[in-house]
mmCIF file with all atom_site columns, C-alpha atoms in Angstrom:
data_model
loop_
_atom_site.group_PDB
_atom_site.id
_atom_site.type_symbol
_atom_site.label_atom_id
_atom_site.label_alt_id
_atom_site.label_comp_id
_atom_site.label_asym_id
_atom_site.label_entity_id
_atom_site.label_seq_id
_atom_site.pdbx_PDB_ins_code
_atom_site.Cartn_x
_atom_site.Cartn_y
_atom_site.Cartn_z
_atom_site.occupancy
_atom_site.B_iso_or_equiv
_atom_site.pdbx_formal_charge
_atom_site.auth_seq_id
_atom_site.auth_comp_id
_atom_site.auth_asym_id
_atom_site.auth_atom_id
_atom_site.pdbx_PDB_model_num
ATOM 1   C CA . UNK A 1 1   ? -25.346 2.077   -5.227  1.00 0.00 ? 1   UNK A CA 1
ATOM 2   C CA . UNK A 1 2   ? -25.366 5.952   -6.019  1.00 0.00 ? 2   UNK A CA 1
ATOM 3   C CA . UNK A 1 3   ? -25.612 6.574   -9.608  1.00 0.00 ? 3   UNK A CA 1
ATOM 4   C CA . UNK A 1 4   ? -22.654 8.284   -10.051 1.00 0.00 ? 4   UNK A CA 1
ATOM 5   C CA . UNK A 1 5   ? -20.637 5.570   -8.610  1.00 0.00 ? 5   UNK A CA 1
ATOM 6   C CA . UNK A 1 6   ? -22.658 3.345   -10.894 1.00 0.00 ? 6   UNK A CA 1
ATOM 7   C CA . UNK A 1 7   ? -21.564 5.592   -13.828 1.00 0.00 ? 7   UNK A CA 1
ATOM 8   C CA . UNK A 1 8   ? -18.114 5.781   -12.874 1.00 0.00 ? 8   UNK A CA 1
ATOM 9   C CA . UNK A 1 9   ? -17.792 1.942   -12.141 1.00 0.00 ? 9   UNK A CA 1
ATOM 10  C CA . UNK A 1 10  ? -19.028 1.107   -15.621 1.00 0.00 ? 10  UNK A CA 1
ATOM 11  C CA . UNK A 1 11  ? -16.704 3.285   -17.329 1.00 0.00 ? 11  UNK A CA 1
ATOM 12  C CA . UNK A 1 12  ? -13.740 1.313   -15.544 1.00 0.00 ? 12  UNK A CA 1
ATOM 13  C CA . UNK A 1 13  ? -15.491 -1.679  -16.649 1.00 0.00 ? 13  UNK A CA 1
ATOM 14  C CA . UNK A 1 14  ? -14.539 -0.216  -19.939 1.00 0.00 ? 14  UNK A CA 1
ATOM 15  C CA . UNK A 1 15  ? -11.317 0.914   -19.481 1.00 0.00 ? 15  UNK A CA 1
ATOM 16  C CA . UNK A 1 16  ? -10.121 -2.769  -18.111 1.00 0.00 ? 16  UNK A CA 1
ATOM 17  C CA . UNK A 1 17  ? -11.796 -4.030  -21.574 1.00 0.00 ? 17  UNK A CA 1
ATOM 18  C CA . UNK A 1 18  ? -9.823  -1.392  -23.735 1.00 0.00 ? 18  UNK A CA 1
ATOM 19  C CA . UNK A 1 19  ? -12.094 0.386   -25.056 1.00 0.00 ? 19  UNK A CA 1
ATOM 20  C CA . UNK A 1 20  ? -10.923 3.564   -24.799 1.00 0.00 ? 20  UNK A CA 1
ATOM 21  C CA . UNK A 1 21  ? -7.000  4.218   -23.388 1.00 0.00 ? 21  UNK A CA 1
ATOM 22  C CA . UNK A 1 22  ? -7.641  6.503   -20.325 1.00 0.00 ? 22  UNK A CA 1
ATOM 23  C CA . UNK A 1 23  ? -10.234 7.818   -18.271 1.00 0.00 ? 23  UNK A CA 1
ATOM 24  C CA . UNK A 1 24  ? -11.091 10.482  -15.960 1.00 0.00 ? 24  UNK A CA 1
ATOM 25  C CA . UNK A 1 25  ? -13.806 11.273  -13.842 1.00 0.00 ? 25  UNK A CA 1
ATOM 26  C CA . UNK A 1 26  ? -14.686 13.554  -11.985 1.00 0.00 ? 26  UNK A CA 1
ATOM 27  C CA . UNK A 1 27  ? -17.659 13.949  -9.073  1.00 0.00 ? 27  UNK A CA 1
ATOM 28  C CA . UNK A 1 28  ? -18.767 16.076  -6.541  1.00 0.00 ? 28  UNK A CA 1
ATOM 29  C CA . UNK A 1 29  ? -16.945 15.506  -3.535  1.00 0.00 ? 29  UNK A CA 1
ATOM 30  C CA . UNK A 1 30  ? -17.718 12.502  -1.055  1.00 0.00 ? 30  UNK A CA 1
ATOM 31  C CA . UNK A 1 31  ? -19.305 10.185  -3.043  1.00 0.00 ? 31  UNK A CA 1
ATOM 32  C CA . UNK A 1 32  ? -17.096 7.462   -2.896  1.00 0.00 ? 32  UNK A CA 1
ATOM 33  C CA . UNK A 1 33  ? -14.851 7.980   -6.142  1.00 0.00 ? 33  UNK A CA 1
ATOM 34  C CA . UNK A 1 34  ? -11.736 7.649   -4.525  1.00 0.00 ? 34  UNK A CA 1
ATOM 35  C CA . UNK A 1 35  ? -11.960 4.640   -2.712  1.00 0.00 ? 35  UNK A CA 1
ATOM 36  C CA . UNK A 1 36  ? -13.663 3.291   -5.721  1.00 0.00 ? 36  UNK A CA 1
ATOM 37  C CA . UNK A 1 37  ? -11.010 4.321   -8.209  1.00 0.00 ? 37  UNK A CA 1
ATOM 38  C CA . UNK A 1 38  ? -8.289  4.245   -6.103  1.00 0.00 ? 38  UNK A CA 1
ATOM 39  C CA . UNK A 1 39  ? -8.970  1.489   -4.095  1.00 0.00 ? 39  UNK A CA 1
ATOM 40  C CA . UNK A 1 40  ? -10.956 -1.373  -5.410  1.00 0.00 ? 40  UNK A CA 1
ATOM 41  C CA . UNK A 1 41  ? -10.294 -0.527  -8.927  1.00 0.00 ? 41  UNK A CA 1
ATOM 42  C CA . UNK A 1 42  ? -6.987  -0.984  -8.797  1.00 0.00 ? 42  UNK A CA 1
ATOM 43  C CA . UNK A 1 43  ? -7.629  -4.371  -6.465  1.00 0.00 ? 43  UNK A CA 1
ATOM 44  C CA . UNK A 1 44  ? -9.703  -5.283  -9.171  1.00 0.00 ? 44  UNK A CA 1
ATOM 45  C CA . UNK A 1 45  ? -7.741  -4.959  -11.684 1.00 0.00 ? 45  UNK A CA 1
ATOM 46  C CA . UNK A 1 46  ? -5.176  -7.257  -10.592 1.00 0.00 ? 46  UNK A CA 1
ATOM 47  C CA . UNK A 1 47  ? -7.953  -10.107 -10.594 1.00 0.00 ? 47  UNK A CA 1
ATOM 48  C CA . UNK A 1 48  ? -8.115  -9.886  -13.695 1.00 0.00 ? 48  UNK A CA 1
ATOM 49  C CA . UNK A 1 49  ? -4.628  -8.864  -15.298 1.00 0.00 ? 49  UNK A CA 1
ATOM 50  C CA . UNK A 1 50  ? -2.675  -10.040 -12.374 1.00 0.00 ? 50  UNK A CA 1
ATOM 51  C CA . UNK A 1 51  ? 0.446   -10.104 -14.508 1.00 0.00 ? 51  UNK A CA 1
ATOM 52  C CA . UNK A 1 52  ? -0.232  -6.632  -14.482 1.00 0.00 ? 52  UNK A CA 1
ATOM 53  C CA . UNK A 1 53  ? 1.954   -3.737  -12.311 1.00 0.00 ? 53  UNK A CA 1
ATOM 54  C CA . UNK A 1 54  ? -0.548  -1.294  -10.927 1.00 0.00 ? 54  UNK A CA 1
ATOM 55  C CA . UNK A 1 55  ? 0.740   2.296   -9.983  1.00 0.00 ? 55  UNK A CA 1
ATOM 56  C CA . UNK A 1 56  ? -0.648  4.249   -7.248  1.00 0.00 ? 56  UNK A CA 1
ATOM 57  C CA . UNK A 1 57  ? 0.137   7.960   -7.720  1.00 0.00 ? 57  UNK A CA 1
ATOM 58  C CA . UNK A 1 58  ? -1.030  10.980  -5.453  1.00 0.00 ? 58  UNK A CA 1
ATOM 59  C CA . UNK A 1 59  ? 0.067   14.260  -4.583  1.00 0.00 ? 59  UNK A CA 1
ATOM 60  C CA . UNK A 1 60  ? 1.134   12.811  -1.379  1.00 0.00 ? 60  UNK A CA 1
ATOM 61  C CA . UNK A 1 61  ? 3.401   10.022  0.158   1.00 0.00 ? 61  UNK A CA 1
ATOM 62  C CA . UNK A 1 62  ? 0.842   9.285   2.870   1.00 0.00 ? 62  UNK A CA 1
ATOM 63  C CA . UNK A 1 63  ? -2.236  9.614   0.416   1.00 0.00 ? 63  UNK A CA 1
ATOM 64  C CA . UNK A 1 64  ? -0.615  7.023   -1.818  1.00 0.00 ? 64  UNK A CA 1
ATOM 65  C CA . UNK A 1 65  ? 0.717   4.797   0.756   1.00 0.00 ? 65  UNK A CA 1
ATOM 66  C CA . UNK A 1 66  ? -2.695  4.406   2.578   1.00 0.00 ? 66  UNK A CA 1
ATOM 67  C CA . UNK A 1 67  ? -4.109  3.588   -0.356  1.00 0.00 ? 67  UNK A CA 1
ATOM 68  C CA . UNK A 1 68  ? -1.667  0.998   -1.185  1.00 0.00 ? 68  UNK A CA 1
ATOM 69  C CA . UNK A 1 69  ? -2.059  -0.173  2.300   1.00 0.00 ? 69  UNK A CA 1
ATOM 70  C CA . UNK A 1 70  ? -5.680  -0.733  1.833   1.00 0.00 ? 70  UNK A CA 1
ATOM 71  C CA . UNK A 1 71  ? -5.197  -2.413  -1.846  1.00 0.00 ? 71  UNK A CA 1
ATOM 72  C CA . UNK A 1 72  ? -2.904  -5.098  0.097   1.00 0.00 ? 72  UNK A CA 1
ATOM 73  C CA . UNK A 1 73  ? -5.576  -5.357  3.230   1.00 0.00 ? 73  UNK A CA 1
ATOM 74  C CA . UNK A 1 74  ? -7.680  -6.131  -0.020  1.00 0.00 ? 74  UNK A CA 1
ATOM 75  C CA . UNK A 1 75  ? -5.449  -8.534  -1.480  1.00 0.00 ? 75  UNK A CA 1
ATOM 76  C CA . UNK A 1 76  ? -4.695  -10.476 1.612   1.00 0.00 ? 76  UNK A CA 1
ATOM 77  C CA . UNK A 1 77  ? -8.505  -10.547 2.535   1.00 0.00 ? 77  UNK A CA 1
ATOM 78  C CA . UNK A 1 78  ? -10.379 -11.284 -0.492  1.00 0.00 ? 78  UNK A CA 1
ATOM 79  C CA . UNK A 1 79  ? -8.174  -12.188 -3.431  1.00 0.00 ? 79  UNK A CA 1
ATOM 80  C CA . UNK A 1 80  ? -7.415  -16.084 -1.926  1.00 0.00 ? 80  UNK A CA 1
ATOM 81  C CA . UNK A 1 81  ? -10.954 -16.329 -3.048  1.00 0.00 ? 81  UNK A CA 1
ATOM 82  C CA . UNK A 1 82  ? -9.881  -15.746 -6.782  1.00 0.00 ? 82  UNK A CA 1
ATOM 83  C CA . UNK A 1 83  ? -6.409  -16.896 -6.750  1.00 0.00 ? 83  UNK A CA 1
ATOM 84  C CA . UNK A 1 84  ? -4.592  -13.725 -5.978  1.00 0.00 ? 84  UNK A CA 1
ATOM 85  C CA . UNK A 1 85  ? -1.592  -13.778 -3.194  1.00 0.00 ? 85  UNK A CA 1
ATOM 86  C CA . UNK A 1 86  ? 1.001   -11.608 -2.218  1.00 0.00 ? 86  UNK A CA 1
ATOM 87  C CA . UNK A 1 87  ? 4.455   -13.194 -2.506  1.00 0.00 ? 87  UNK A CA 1
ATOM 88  C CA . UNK A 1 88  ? 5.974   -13.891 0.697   1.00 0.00 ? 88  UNK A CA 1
ATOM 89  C CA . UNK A 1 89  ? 8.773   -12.031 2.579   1.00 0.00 ? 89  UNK A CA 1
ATOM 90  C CA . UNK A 1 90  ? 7.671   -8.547  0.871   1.00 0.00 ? 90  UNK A CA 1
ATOM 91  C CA . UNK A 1 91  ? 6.855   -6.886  3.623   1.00 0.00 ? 91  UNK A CA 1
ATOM 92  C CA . UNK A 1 92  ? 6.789   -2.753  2.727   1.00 0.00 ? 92  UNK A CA 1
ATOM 93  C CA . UNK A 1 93  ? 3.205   -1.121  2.226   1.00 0.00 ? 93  UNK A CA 1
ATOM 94  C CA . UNK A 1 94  ? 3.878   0.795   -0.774  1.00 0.00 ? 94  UNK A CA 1
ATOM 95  C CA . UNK A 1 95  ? 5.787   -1.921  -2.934  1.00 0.00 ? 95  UNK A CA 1
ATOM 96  C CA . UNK A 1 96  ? 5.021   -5.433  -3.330  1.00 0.00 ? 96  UNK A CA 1
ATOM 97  C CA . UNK A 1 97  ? 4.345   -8.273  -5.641  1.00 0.00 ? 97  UNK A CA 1
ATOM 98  C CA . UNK A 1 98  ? 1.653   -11.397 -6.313  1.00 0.00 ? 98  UNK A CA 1
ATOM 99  C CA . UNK A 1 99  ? 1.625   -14.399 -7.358  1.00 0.00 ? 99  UNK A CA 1
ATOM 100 C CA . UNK A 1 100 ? 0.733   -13.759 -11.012 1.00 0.00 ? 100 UNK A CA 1
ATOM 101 C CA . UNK A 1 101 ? 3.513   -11.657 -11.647 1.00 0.00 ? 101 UNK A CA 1
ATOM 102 C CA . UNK A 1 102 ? 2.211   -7.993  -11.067 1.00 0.00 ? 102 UNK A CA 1
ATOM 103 C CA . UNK A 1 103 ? 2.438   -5.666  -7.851  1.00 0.00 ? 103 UNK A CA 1
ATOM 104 C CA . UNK A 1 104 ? 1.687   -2.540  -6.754  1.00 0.00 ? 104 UNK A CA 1
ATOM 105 C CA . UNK A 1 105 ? 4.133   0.221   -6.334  1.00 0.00 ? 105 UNK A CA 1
ATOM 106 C CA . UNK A 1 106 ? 2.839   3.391   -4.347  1.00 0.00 ? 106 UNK A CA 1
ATOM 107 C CA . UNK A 1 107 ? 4.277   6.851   -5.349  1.00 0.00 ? 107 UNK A CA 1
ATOM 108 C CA . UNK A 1 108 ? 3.865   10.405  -4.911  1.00 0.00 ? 108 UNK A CA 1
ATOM 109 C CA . UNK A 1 109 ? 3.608   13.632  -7.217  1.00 0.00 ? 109 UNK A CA 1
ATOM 110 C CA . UNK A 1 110 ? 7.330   14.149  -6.456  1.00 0.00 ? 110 UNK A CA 1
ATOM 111 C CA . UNK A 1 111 ? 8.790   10.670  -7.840  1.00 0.00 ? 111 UNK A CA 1
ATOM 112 C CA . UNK A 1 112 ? 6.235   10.850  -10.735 1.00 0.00 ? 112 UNK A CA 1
ATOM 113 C CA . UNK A 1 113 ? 8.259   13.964  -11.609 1.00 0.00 ? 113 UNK A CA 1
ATOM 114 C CA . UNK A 1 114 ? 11.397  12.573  -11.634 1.00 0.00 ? 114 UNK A CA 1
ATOM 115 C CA . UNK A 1 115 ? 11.134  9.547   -13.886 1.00 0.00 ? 115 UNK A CA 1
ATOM 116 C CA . UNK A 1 116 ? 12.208  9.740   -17.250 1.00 0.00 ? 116 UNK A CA 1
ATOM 117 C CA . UNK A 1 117 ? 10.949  12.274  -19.502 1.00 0.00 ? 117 UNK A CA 1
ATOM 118 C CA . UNK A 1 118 ? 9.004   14.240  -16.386 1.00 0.00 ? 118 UNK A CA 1
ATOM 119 C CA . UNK A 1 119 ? 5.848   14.133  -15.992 1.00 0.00 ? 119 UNK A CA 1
ATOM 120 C CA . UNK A 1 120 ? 2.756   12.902  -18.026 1.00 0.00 ? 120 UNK A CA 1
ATOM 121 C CA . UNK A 1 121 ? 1.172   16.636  -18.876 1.00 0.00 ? 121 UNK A CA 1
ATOM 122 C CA . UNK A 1 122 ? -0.997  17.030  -21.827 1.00 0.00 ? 122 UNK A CA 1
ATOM 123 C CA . UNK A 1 123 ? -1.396  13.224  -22.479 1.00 0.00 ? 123 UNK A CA 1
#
């Protein structure tokens, strides 16, 4: 594993435990960070909090939705090993819900910025 991926997946480690309330990390490019942290994080995550709704948020609608697309591939092929499932009859790539009561919802810059109270700047 390169060390900066080891770095970065230990402080997500963290962040899942709580101890500390956000995180951001930043690399050179292509060294993996954002399928890491935007693709098996997230996938992770709903292991282990799968009551849990997990955003996915990008500049773009494609950018998000292939990465929501690859969090369900995810789901579907790995997470019957740990009790995970999607719910049937939700078919759309960029919304959709498990069996423990969470989901994933896939959105771009432009929605972000139109939900209540704009968007999260300065926090």
């Amino acid at each position: 594993m390169r060390p900066l991926l080891k770095v970065s997946s230990e402080a997500l480690v963290g962040l899942e435990r709580g101890e500390y309330d956000r995180l951001l990390i930043y690399t050179p490019a292509r060294v993996g960070k954002s399928t890491t942290v935007a693709e098996w994080f997230p996938f992770w995550w709903l292991l282990l909090d799968g009551e849990d709704n997990v955003a996915i948020a990008s500049y773009s609608d494609d950018l998000a939705l292939r990465r929501g697309k690859t969090i369900r591939q995810y789901s579907t092929d790995y997470g019957g090993e740990y009790g995970l499932a999607l719910l049937p009859g939700l078919e759309a790539a960029q919304d959709y819900d498990t069996n423990k009561g969470g989901g994933v919802r896939s959105v771009s810059r432009r929605f972000v910025n139109r939900l209540p109270g704009g968007p999260a700047r300065g926090r």
